[in-house]
Coordinates of C-alpha atoms (C1' of nucleotides) in Angstrom, one line a residue:
Chain O
M768 CA -26.5 69.9 -41.8
D769 CA -25.5 67.8 -44.7
S770 CA -27.6 64.8 -45.4
F771 CA -25.6 61.7 -46.5
D772 CA -27.4 58.6 -47.7
H773 CA -24.8 56.3 -46.0
V774 CA -25.2 53.9 -43.2
S775 CA -25.1 56.7 -40.7
M776 CA -24.6 60.4 -40.8
T777 CA -24.2 61.9 -37.4
G778 CA -21.8 64.8 -38.2
P779 CA -21.0 67.1 -41.2
D780 CA -17.8 65.2 -42.0
A781 CA -18.8 61.8 -40.8
G782 CA -18.7 60.2 -44.2
D783 CA -15.6 58.3 -43.3
V784 CA -16.6 56.6 -40.1
T785 CA -19.2 54.1 -40.7
R786 CA -20.8 52.1 -37.9
G787 CA -21.5 48.4 -38.0
T788 CA -18.7 47.5 -40.4
G789 CA -16.8 45.4 -37.9
V790 CA -14.0 48.0 -37.7
S791 CA -14.2 50.0 -34.5
L792 CA -14.9 53.7 -34.8
W793 CA -11.8 54.7 -32.9
K794 CA -9.6 52.8 -35.4
Q795 CA -11.3 54.4 -38.3
I796 CA -10.9 57.8 -36.7
A797 CA -7.2 57.2 -35.9
A798 CA -6.6 56.0 -39.5
R799 CA -8.4 59.1 -40.9
L800 CA -6.5 61.5 -38.7
E801 CA -3.2 59.8 -39.5
W802 CA -4.0 60.1 -43.1
Q803 CA -4.8 63.8 -42.8
I804 CA -1.6 64.4 -41.0
A805 CA 0.4 62.5 -43.5
A806 CA -1.3 64.4 -46.3
G807 CA -0.2 67.7 -44.8
Q808 CA -3.7 68.9 -43.8
Y809 CA -2.3 69.2 -40.3
P810 CA 1.4 70.0 -40.8
A811 CA 4.1 69.6 -38.1
G812 CA 3.4 72.0 -35.2
A813 CA -0.2 72.5 -36.1
R814 CA -2.9 72.2 -33.5
L815 CA -5.5 69.6 -34.0
P816 CA -9.1 70.6 -33.4
V817 CA -10.1 70.2 -29.8
E818 CA -11.5 66.9 -28.8
S819 CA -15.1 68.2 -28.5
E820 CA -14.9 69.6 -32.0
L821 CA -13.5 66.3 -33.3
S822 CA -16.3 64.4 -31.6
L823 CA -18.8 66.6 -33.2
R824 CA -17.2 66.3 -36.6
F825 CA -17.0 62.5 -36.5
G826 CA -20.4 62.2 -34.8
V827 CA -19.0 60.1 -31.9
N828 CA -18.5 60.6 -28.2
R829 CA -15.5 62.5 -27.0
H830 CA -14.1 59.3 -25.4
T831 CA -14.1 57.6 -28.8
V832 CA -12.0 60.5 -30.2
R833 CA -9.7 60.2 -27.2
R834 CA -9.1 56.6 -27.9
A835 CA -8.1 57.4 -31.5
L836 CA -5.9 60.2 -30.3
A837 CA -4.2 57.9 -27.9
V838 CA -3.2 55.6 -30.8
L839 CA -1.6 58.5 -32.6
A840 CA 0.2 59.7 -29.4
E841 CA 1.5 56.2 -28.9
K842 CA 2.9 56.3 -32.4
G843 CA 4.6 59.5 -31.6
L844 CA 2.6 61.5 -34.2
I845 CA 0.9 63.9 -31.9
E846 CA 1.3 65.3 -28.4
A847 CA -1.4 66.5 -26.1
T848 CA -0.9 69.0 -23.3
A849 CA -3.7 69.7 -20.8
G850 CA -4.9 73.3 -21.3
R851 CA -3.0 73.9 -24.5
G852 CA -4.3 71.4 -27.0
T853 CA -3.1 68.6 -29.2
F854 CA -0.3 69.3 -31.6
V855 CA 1.3 67.5 -34.5
K856 CA 4.9 66.6 -33.7
E857 CA 7.9 67.3 -35.9
P858 CA 8.9 64.0 -37.5
P859 CA 12.1 62.8 -36.0
I860 CA 15.4 63.2 -37.8
R861 CA 16.5 59.8 -39.2
Y862 CA 20.0 59.4 -37.8
P863 CA 21.8 56.4 -39.4
I864 CA 24.5 54.8 -37.3
G865 CA 27.3 53.4 -39.3
P866 CA 31.1 53.3 -39.6
R867 CA 31.2 56.9 -40.9
T868 CA 28.6 58.6 -38.8
R869 CA 29.1 62.4 -38.9
F870 CA 26.5 64.7 -37.5
S871 CA 26.7 67.5 -40.0
E872 CA 26.5 65.1 -43.0
I873 CA 23.5 63.4 -41.6
V874 CA 21.6 66.5 -40.9
S875 CA 22.5 68.1 -44.2
A876 CA 21.4 65.0 -46.0
G877 CA 18.1 65.4 -44.3
G878 CA 17.8 68.8 -45.8
R879 CA 18.3 70.7 -42.5
E880 CA 20.9 73.1 -41.4
P881 CA 23.4 71.6 -38.9
F882 CA 25.0 73.6 -36.2
G883 CA 27.6 72.7 -33.6
R884 CA 28.9 74.6 -30.7
C885 CA 31.8 74.0 -28.3
L886 CA 30.4 74.7 -24.9
G887 CA 33.7 74.3 -23.1
S888 CA 36.9 72.3 -23.0
Q889 CA 39.6 71.4 -20.5
V890 CA 42.7 69.2 -20.2
E891 CA 42.3 66.7 -17.4
P892 CA 43.8 63.4 -16.3
A893 CA 42.0 60.4 -17.7
D894 CA 39.9 58.5 -15.1
A895 CA 39.6 54.7 -15.2
E896 CA 36.7 54.7 -17.8
V897 CA 38.3 57.2 -20.2
A898 CA 41.6 55.5 -20.0
R899 CA 40.1 52.1 -20.7
E900 CA 38.1 53.3 -23.7
L901 CA 41.0 55.2 -25.3
G902 CA 43.6 52.6 -24.5
L903 CA 45.6 54.9 -22.3
T904 CA 46.9 54.5 -18.8
E905 CA 45.0 56.2 -16.0
G906 CA 46.1 59.7 -15.4
T907 CA 47.3 60.5 -18.9
S908 CA 46.3 63.9 -20.0
V909 CA 43.2 64.0 -22.2
L910 CA 41.3 66.8 -23.8
C911 CA 37.6 66.9 -22.8
I912 CA 35.3 68.9 -25.1
E913 CA 31.7 69.6 -24.2
S914 CA 29.5 70.4 -27.1
M915 CA 25.9 70.6 -28.4
H916 CA 24.4 70.3 -31.8
E917 CA 21.3 71.7 -33.5
A918 CA 19.4 71.0 -36.7
D919 CA 17.5 74.0 -38.0
S920 CA 18.1 75.8 -34.7
V921 CA 16.4 73.0 -32.8
P922 CA 18.7 71.4 -30.1
I923 CA 19.4 67.8 -30.9
S924 CA 22.2 66.6 -28.8
F925 CA 24.6 67.4 -26.0
G926 CA 27.7 65.5 -25.0
R927 CA 31.3 65.2 -23.9
A928 CA 34.1 63.7 -25.9
Y929 CA 37.6 62.8 -24.8
F930 CA 40.7 62.9 -27.0
P931 CA 44.3 61.9 -26.4
L932 CA 46.0 65.1 -25.8
D933 CA 49.2 64.4 -27.7
R934 CA 47.3 63.8 -30.9
C935 CA 44.7 66.6 -30.5
R936 CA 46.3 69.6 -28.9
D937 CA 44.3 72.8 -29.6
L938 CA 41.5 70.7 -31.1
D939 CA 39.1 72.7 -29.0
L940 CA 40.3 76.0 -30.4
V941 CA 40.0 74.9 -33.9
Y942 CA 36.6 73.3 -33.2
S943 CA 35.3 76.5 -31.7
A944 CA 36.5 78.4 -34.7
T945 CA 35.1 76.1 -37.4
G946 CA 32.0 74.7 -35.6
S947 CA 32.7 71.3 -37.1
L948 CA 34.6 68.6 -35.4
T949 CA 35.3 66.8 -38.7
R950 CA 36.9 69.9 -40.1
A951 CA 38.8 70.6 -36.9
L952 CA 40.3 67.2 -37.0
A953 CA 41.1 67.6 -40.6
T954 CA 43.2 70.7 -39.9
L955 CA 45.1 68.6 -37.3
G956 CA 46.0 66.2 -40.1
I957 CA 43.4 63.6 -39.2
Q958 CA 41.6 63.3 -42.5
D959 CA 39.4 60.3 -41.7
Y960 CA 38.3 58.1 -38.9
R961 CA 35.6 55.5 -38.3
R962 CA 33.3 54.4 -35.7
R963 CA 34.4 51.2 -33.9
E964 CA 31.5 50.8 -31.6
T965 CA 28.3 52.5 -30.6
R966 CA 26.4 51.7 -27.4
I967 CA 22.9 52.9 -26.9
S968 CA 20.9 53.4 -23.8
A969 CA 18.3 55.8 -22.6
R970 CA 17.1 57.5 -19.5
A971 CA 15.2 60.6 -18.3
A972 CA 17.0 63.9 -19.1
N973 CA 18.9 65.3 -16.2
E974 CA 19.0 68.9 -15.1
R975 CA 21.8 69.9 -17.3
E976 CA 20.2 68.3 -20.4
V977 CA 16.9 70.0 -19.6
D978 CA 18.8 73.3 -19.6
V979 CA 21.1 72.9 -22.6
L980 CA 18.6 71.2 -24.8
S981 CA 15.5 73.2 -23.8
L982 CA 13.5 70.2 -22.6
T983 CA 10.8 69.8 -20.1
P984 CA 11.8 67.6 -17.1
G985 CA 11.0 63.9 -17.4
R986 CA 11.7 63.8 -21.1
S987 CA 13.7 60.8 -22.4
V988 CA 17.2 61.1 -23.9
L989 CA 19.0 58.5 -26.0
V990 CA 22.5 58.1 -24.7
L991 CA 25.1 57.2 -27.3
E992 CA 28.4 56.0 -26.2
R993 CA 30.9 55.8 -29.0
V994 CA 34.5 55.0 -29.8
D995 CA 36.0 56.4 -33.0
V996 CA 39.3 55.2 -34.2
E997 CA 41.8 56.3 -36.8
L998 CA 42.2 54.2 -39.9
D999 CA 45.1 52.3 -38.3
G1000 CA 42.8 51.4 -35.3
T1001 CA 44.3 53.9 -32.8
P1002 CA 41.5 55.2 -30.5
L1003 CA 40.8 58.8 -31.5
Q1004 CA 37.9 59.8 -29.3
W1005 CA 35.5 58.4 -26.8
G1006 CA 32.4 60.2 -25.7
R1007 CA 28.9 60.1 -24.6
S1008 CA 26.2 62.2 -26.1
S1009 CA 22.5 62.6 -25.2
F1010 CA 20.0 62.9 -28.0
V1011 CA 16.6 64.3 -27.4
A1012 CA 14.7 61.1 -27.9
D1013 CA 11.6 62.4 -29.7
R1014 CA 13.6 64.5 -32.1
V1015 CA 15.8 61.7 -33.5
Q1016 CA 15.3 58.2 -34.6
L1017 CA 18.5 56.1 -34.8
V1018 CA 18.6 53.9 -37.9
I1019 CA 20.7 50.8 -38.2
K1020 CA 21.0 48.9 -41.4
P1021 CA 23.2 45.9 -40.8
Chain M
M1374 CA 37.9 76.3 11.4
D1375 CA 40.1 73.3 10.8
S1376 CA 43.5 73.8 12.3
F1377 CA 45.1 71.6 9.6
D1378 CA 47.4 73.4 7.3
H1379 CA 47.3 71.2 4.2
V1380 CA 47.1 67.4 4.7
S1381 CA 44.7 66.1 7.3
M1382 CA 43.2 62.8 8.5
T1383 CA 39.8 63.3 9.9
G1384 CA 38.3 59.8 9.9
P1385 CA 39.4 56.3 10.6
D1386 CA 39.5 55.3 6.9
A1387 CA 40.3 58.7 5.5
G1388 CA 43.8 57.8 4.3
D1389 CA 42.5 58.0 0.7
V1390 CA 40.9 61.5 0.7
T1391 CA 43.5 64.1 1.2
R1392 CA 42.7 67.8 1.6
G1393 CA 44.5 70.5 -0.1
T1394 CA 45.8 68.5 -3.1
G1395 CA 43.9 70.6 -5.6
V1396 CA 41.6 67.6 -6.3
S1397 CA 38.2 68.2 -4.7
L1398 CA 37.1 65.8 -2.0
W1399 CA 33.9 64.7 -3.7
K1400 CA 35.9 63.7 -6.8
Q1401 CA 38.2 61.6 -4.7
I1402 CA 35.3 60.0 -2.9
A1403 CA 33.5 59.2 -6.2
A1404 CA 36.7 57.6 -7.6
R1405 CA 37.3 55.6 -4.5
L1406 CA 33.7 54.3 -4.4
E1407 CA 33.7 53.5 -8.1
W1408 CA 36.9 51.5 -7.6
Q1409 CA 35.4 49.6 -4.7
I1410 CA 32.3 48.8 -6.8
A1411 CA 34.4 47.7 -9.7
A1412 CA 36.5 45.5 -7.4
G1413 CA 33.5 43.7 -6.2
Q1414 CA 33.5 45.0 -2.7
Y1415 CA 30.0 46.2 -3.4
P1416 CA 28.5 43.7 -5.9
A1417 CA 25.5 44.3 -8.0
G1418 CA 22.4 44.6 -5.8
A1419 CA 24.4 45.4 -2.7
R1420 CA 23.5 48.3 -0.5
L1421 CA 26.0 51.0 0.1
P1422 CA 26.6 52.3 3.6
V1423 CA 24.1 55.1 4.4
E1424 CA 25.3 58.6 3.6
S1425 CA 25.9 59.5 7.3
E1426 CA 28.1 56.4 7.7
L1427 CA 30.1 57.3 4.5
S1428 CA 30.5 60.9 5.7
L1429 CA 31.9 59.5 9.0
R1430 CA 34.2 57.0 7.2
F1431 CA 35.6 59.6 4.8
G1432 CA 35.7 62.3 7.5
V1433 CA 33.6 64.8 5.4
N1434 CA 30.2 66.4 5.5
R1435 CA 27.2 64.5 4.3
H1436 CA 26.8 66.9 1.4
T1437 CA 30.2 66.1 0.2
V1438 CA 29.3 62.4 0.1
R1439 CA 26.1 63.2 -1.7
R1440 CA 27.9 65.1 -4.4
A1441 CA 30.2 62.0 -4.9
L1442 CA 27.2 59.7 -5.0
A1443 CA 25.5 62.0 -7.6
V1444 CA 28.5 61.3 -9.9
L1445 CA 28.0 57.6 -9.6
A1446 CA 24.3 57.8 -10.1
E1447 CA 24.9 59.9 -13.2
K1448 CA 27.1 57.2 -14.5
G1449 CA 24.4 54.6 -13.9
L1450 CA 26.4 52.7 -11.3
I1451 CA 24.1 53.2 -8.3
E1452 CA 20.6 54.1 -7.6
A1453 CA 19.2 55.8 -4.5
T1454 CA 15.7 55.5 -3.1
A1455 CA 14.5 57.7 -0.3
G1456 CA 13.8 55.5 2.8
R1457 CA 15.5 52.4 1.3
G1458 CA 19.1 53.3 0.7
T1459 CA 21.6 53.4 -2.1
F1460 CA 22.2 50.3 -4.2
V1461 CA 24.6 49.1 -6.8
K1462 CA 22.8 48.5 -10.1
E1463 CA 23.0 45.4 -12.2
P1464 CA 25.1 46.1 -15.2
P1465 CA 22.9 46.3 -18.3
I1466 CA 22.7 43.4 -20.7
R1467 CA 24.8 44.1 -23.8
Y1468 CA 22.4 43.6 -26.7
P1469 CA 24.2 43.6 -30.0
I1470 CA 22.2 44.7 -33.0
G1471 CA 23.1 43.0 -36.2
P1472 CA 21.8 41.2 -39.2
R1473 CA 21.1 38.1 -37.0
T1474 CA 19.8 39.5 -33.8
R1475 CA 18.0 36.8 -31.8
F1476 CA 16.9 37.5 -28.3
S1477 CA 17.5 34.1 -26.9
E1478 CA 20.9 33.7 -28.4
I1479 CA 22.0 37.1 -27.1
V1480 CA 20.8 36.5 -23.6
S1481 CA 22.3 33.0 -23.5
A1482 CA 25.6 34.3 -24.8
G1483 CA 25.5 36.7 -21.8
G1484 CA 25.2 33.7 -19.4
R1485 CA 21.6 34.4 -18.5
E1486 CA 18.5 32.4 -18.9
P1487 CA 16.2 33.7 -21.7
F1488 CA 12.5 33.4 -21.5
G1489 CA 9.8 34.5 -23.9
R1490 CA 6.0 34.5 -23.5
C1491 CA 3.2 35.1 -26.0
L1492 CA 0.8 37.4 -24.3
G1493 CA -1.8 37.3 -27.0
S1494 CA -2.4 37.1 -30.7
Q1495 CA -5.0 37.9 -33.3
V1496 CA -5.6 38.1 -37.0
E1497 CA -6.4 41.6 -38.2
P1498 CA -6.4 43.7 -41.4
A1499 CA -3.1 45.5 -41.9
D1500 CA -3.3 49.2 -41.3
A1501 CA -1.3 51.7 -43.5
E1502 CA 1.8 51.4 -41.4
V1503 CA 2.0 47.6 -41.2
A1504 CA 1.1 47.3 -44.9
R1505 CA 3.9 49.6 -45.9
E1506 CA 6.5 47.9 -43.7
L1507 CA 5.6 44.4 -44.8
G1508 CA 5.1 45.4 -48.4
L1509 CA 1.4 44.3 -48.4
T1510 CA -1.7 46.2 -49.5
E1511 CA -3.7 47.8 -46.8
G1512 CA -6.3 45.5 -45.4
T1513 CA -4.5 42.2 -46.0
S1514 CA -4.8 39.9 -43.1
V1515 CA -1.8 39.8 -40.8
L1516 CA -1.0 38.0 -37.6
C1517 CA -0.3 40.2 -34.6
I1518 CA 1.6 38.7 -31.7
E1519 CA 2.1 40.4 -28.5
S1520 CA 4.9 39.1 -26.4
M1521 CA 7.4 39.8 -23.6
H1522 CA 10.9 38.6 -22.8
E1523 CA 12.8 38.1 -19.6
A1524 CA 16.4 37.3 -18.8
D1525 CA 17.0 35.5 -15.5
S1526 CA 13.3 36.2 -14.7
V1527 CA 13.8 40.0 -15.1
P1528 CA 11.5 41.6 -17.6
I1529 CA 13.5 43.0 -20.5
S1530 CA 11.2 43.8 -23.3
F1531 CA 7.6 43.9 -24.5
G1532 CA 6.3 44.4 -28.0
R1533 CA 4.0 43.6 -30.9
A1534 CA 5.1 42.0 -34.1
Y1535 CA 3.2 41.6 -37.3
F1536 CA 3.5 38.7 -39.8
P1537 CA 1.9 38.1 -43.2
L1538 CA -0.8 35.6 -42.4
D1539 CA -0.3 33.4 -45.5
R1540 CA 3.2 32.6 -44.5
C1541 CA 2.8 32.3 -40.8
R1542 CA -0.6 30.7 -40.0
D1543 CA -0.7 29.2 -36.5
L1544 CA 2.7 30.8 -35.7
D1545 CA 1.2 32.1 -32.5
L1546 CA 0.2 28.6 -31.4
V1547 CA 3.6 27.1 -32.0
Y1548 CA 5.2 30.2 -30.4
S1549 CA 3.1 29.7 -27.3
A1550 CA 4.1 26.1 -27.2
T1551 CA 7.9 26.5 -27.7
G1552 CA 8.4 29.9 -26.1
S1553 CA 10.9 30.8 -28.8
L1554 CA 10.0 32.7 -32.0
T1555 CA 13.0 31.4 -33.8
R1556 CA 12.0 27.8 -33.1
A1557 CA 8.4 28.5 -34.0
L1558 CA 9.4 30.0 -37.3
A1559 CA 11.7 27.0 -37.9
T1560 CA 8.8 24.6 -37.5
L1561 CA 6.9 26.6 -40.2
G1562 CA 9.8 26.0 -42.5
I1563 CA 11.4 29.3 -42.1
Q1564 CA 14.9 28.3 -41.1
D1565 CA 16.6 31.6 -41.3
Y1566 CA 15.9 35.3 -41.6
R1567 CA 17.8 38.5 -41.2
R1568 CA 17.3 42.0 -39.9
R1569 CA 16.8 44.5 -42.7
E1570 CA 16.6 47.6 -40.6
T1571 CA 16.4 48.7 -36.9
R1572 CA 15.1 52.0 -35.9
I1573 CA 15.6 53.2 -32.3
S1574 CA 13.9 55.8 -30.3
A1575 CA 13.0 56.3 -26.7
R1576 CA 10.3 57.7 -24.5
A1577 CA 8.9 57.4 -21.0
A1578 CA 7.2 54.0 -20.4
N1579 CA 3.4 54.1 -20.8
E1580 CA 0.9 52.5 -18.5
R1581 CA 0.9 49.1 -20.2
E1582 CA 4.7 48.9 -20.1
V1583 CA 4.8 49.9 -16.5
D1584 CA 2.4 47.0 -15.9
V1585 CA 3.9 44.3 -18.0
L1586 CA 7.6 45.1 -17.3
S1587 CA 7.2 45.8 -13.6
L1588 CA 8.5 49.4 -13.9
T1589 CA 7.9 52.5 -11.9
P1590 CA 6.2 55.3 -13.8
G1591 CA 8.5 57.7 -15.6
R1592 CA 11.1 55.2 -16.5
S1593 CA 12.5 55.3 -20.0
V1594 CA 12.1 52.6 -22.5
L1595 CA 14.1 52.1 -25.7
V1596 CA 11.7 51.5 -28.6
L1597 CA 13.1 49.3 -31.3
E1598 CA 11.3 49.1 -34.6
R1599 CA 12.5 46.4 -36.8
V1600 CA 12.0 44.7 -40.1
D1601 CA 13.1 41.1 -40.6
V1602 CA 13.2 39.6 -44.0
E1603 CA 13.6 36.1 -45.3
L1604 CA 16.8 35.3 -47.2
D1605 CA 15.2 36.2 -50.5
G1606 CA 14.2 39.6 -49.2
T1607 CA 10.5 39.0 -48.5
P1608 CA 9.4 40.9 -45.4
L1609 CA 8.8 38.4 -42.7
Q1610 CA 7.9 40.4 -39.7
W1611 CA 7.6 44.0 -38.6
G1612 CA 7.3 45.0 -35.1
R1613 CA 8.0 47.5 -32.3
S1614 CA 9.4 46.4 -29.0
S1615 CA 10.0 48.4 -25.8
F1616 CA 13.1 47.6 -23.9
V1617 CA 13.6 48.6 -20.3
A1618 CA 16.2 51.3 -20.9
D1619 CA 18.4 50.7 -17.8
R1620 CA 18.4 46.9 -18.2
V1621 CA 19.9 46.8 -21.7
Q1622 CA 22.6 48.6 -23.7
L1623 CA 22.3 48.2 -27.4
V1624 CA 25.6 47.7 -29.1
I1625 CA 26.3 48.4 -32.7
K1626 CA 29.5 47.4 -34.3
P1627 CA 29.6 48.7 -37.8
Chain Z
dG601 C1' -3.3 49.7 9.9
dC602 C1' -0.5 53.0 12.8
dG603 C1' 3.3 55.1 14.3
dA604 C1' 8.2 55.2 15.0
dA605 C1' 12.6 54.7 13.1
dT606 C1' 15.5 55.0 9.2
dT607 C1' 17.2 57.0 5.1
dT608 C1' 17.3 59.9 1.1
dG609 C1' 15.9 64.5 -0.8
dT610 C1' 15.7 69.5 -0.4
dC611 C1' 16.1 73.6 1.6
dC612 C1' 18.1 77.3 4.5
dG613 C1' 22.6 79.5 5.8
dT614 C1' 27.9 80.3 6.6
dA615 C1' 32.8 80.4 5.5
dT616 C1' 36.8 80.1 2.6
dG617 C1' 40.0 79.9 -1.3
dT618 C1' 40.5 81.1 -6.2
dA619 C1' 39.7 83.1 -10.4
dT620 C1' 37.8 87.0 -13.1
dT621 C1' 36.6 91.7 -13.7
Chain V
dA1114 C1' 44.0 96.6 -5.5
dA1115 C1' 39.3 96.1 -4.8
dA1116 C1' 35.1 94.0 -6.0
dT1117 C1' 32.8 90.2 -7.8
dA1118 C1' 31.6 85.7 -9.0
dC1119 C1' 32.2 80.9 -8.4
dA1120 C1' 33.3 76.3 -6.6
dT1121 C1' 34.1 73.9 -2.5
dA1122 C1' 33.0 72.4 2.1
dC1123 C1' 30.4 72.4 6.3
dG1124 C1' 26.3 72.8 9.6
dG1125 C1' 21.5 72.3 10.6
dA1126 C1' 16.5 71.5 9.8
dC1127 C1' 12.8 69.4 7.9
dA1128 C1' 10.1 66.9 4.2
dA1129 C1' 9.1 62.5 1.8
dA1130 C1' 9.6 57.8 1.2
dT1131 C1' 10.2 53.3 3.1
dT1132 C1' 10.6 49.7 6.5
dC1133 C1' 9.3 47.3 10.5
dG1134 C1' 7.4 46.1 14.9

DNA sequence: GCGAATTTGTCCGTATGTATT
DNA sequence: AAATACATACGGACAAATTCG
């Protein structure tokens, strides 16, 4: 094949990995692949060459390639599936958490098409938890809305939110019609509200989430528990949403 | 089958679950158990009565009890293990994320004993990512410190942090000696610093995390990526830490 | 280290009341 | 009004994990 005059030339493309420099081969390979991915040579969703091919190309053993790939997998850049291959992952959506967190605005700002759907709603008596968070007495009627969100037709989140019924009657109907909670609230005369607190935890996706969000079992979801209040401080909604962990990255700028 | 027309009492303690009220039995049982847990009748770590015992006590079938327990498990209140039993979980540590996030202060404020340990450190050239985050040029020497933290001897987090070497020489030694990064930085003349950005994602724990944090495989970890800067804005450290997802709850108050 | 006992997890099936079509 | 679907509740059997003598 090609004959390079460098320190070593074991493969056709091996100009980048040089032995005996003090930098381990797997680190060099990882850096090179990361660079190629960042440069768009392997765009999101693309399949990387199979490990044996890479080992040929870099002139190293397959295990050395695997060590490099492990670094990228750890960073969340690629994902390997036995039998299928190794694929470049979509970069996660940056999801800033702040006092005015709105799904559609965040997704639009990221240049993607937001979509929200009301999966169902019902009026129910507030249990101890909902009552505490909304500052109501247990048993007060609240409206529970179950919904999911997508960005560019990719499922992002799924959750339930609770609203005081007196303030938000028929919110579910308007939400279903408009597809946007912000707009639905606006038509009810609630022009603005702000986030009072966000609590974040994580766990493996449950069956329902696997179903609604098109996940494979065992995947992690970020669970966001949030309280929104009206401008005068009255609790407006409390809810818990599950975000597909590897499709979003929550960002907090204090 | 049952010869009761509407209200019945099947068990010795069944005064709380009433049939034919329109509220399903499993919901009533879930609410009752949740109340008992909240009231301290079953404190954190305690074992609940076995399912067969509960089914006797409430006068319902074991399946009905299981459905109620599933609700509490979903809420993160209990955890069942085949062969062992069903246990009340420790409430997660509330971990506020703000401009002055410090592990030891947060844990102390929660009435627990913080503990940090340096697992290892080395000087290495900054790769593209570290260089970008710390505002250095690729290849500049940085100090990498690997550490883990505990609260009341329970592993909480594990991560790697990178520091510009010129500013932080021997930081690892002082850290190992003091067990506190804040104090170690103080002895190097860096009295204060603040969080510039926190990025949060989640995934299943990898092998290393399972090992260091005493987890079972498949558990979720919250991955916090953070940039701390000195008061003049100079990047001081960048790092990624994995938090055991069901032992912490990140709290953001905008 | 083995086996029995305990306990949760998962299946099979049946019956019944209530909504929806 | 009949047919259908769904949620609730019960009964039994066995697998899988854990504990303990």
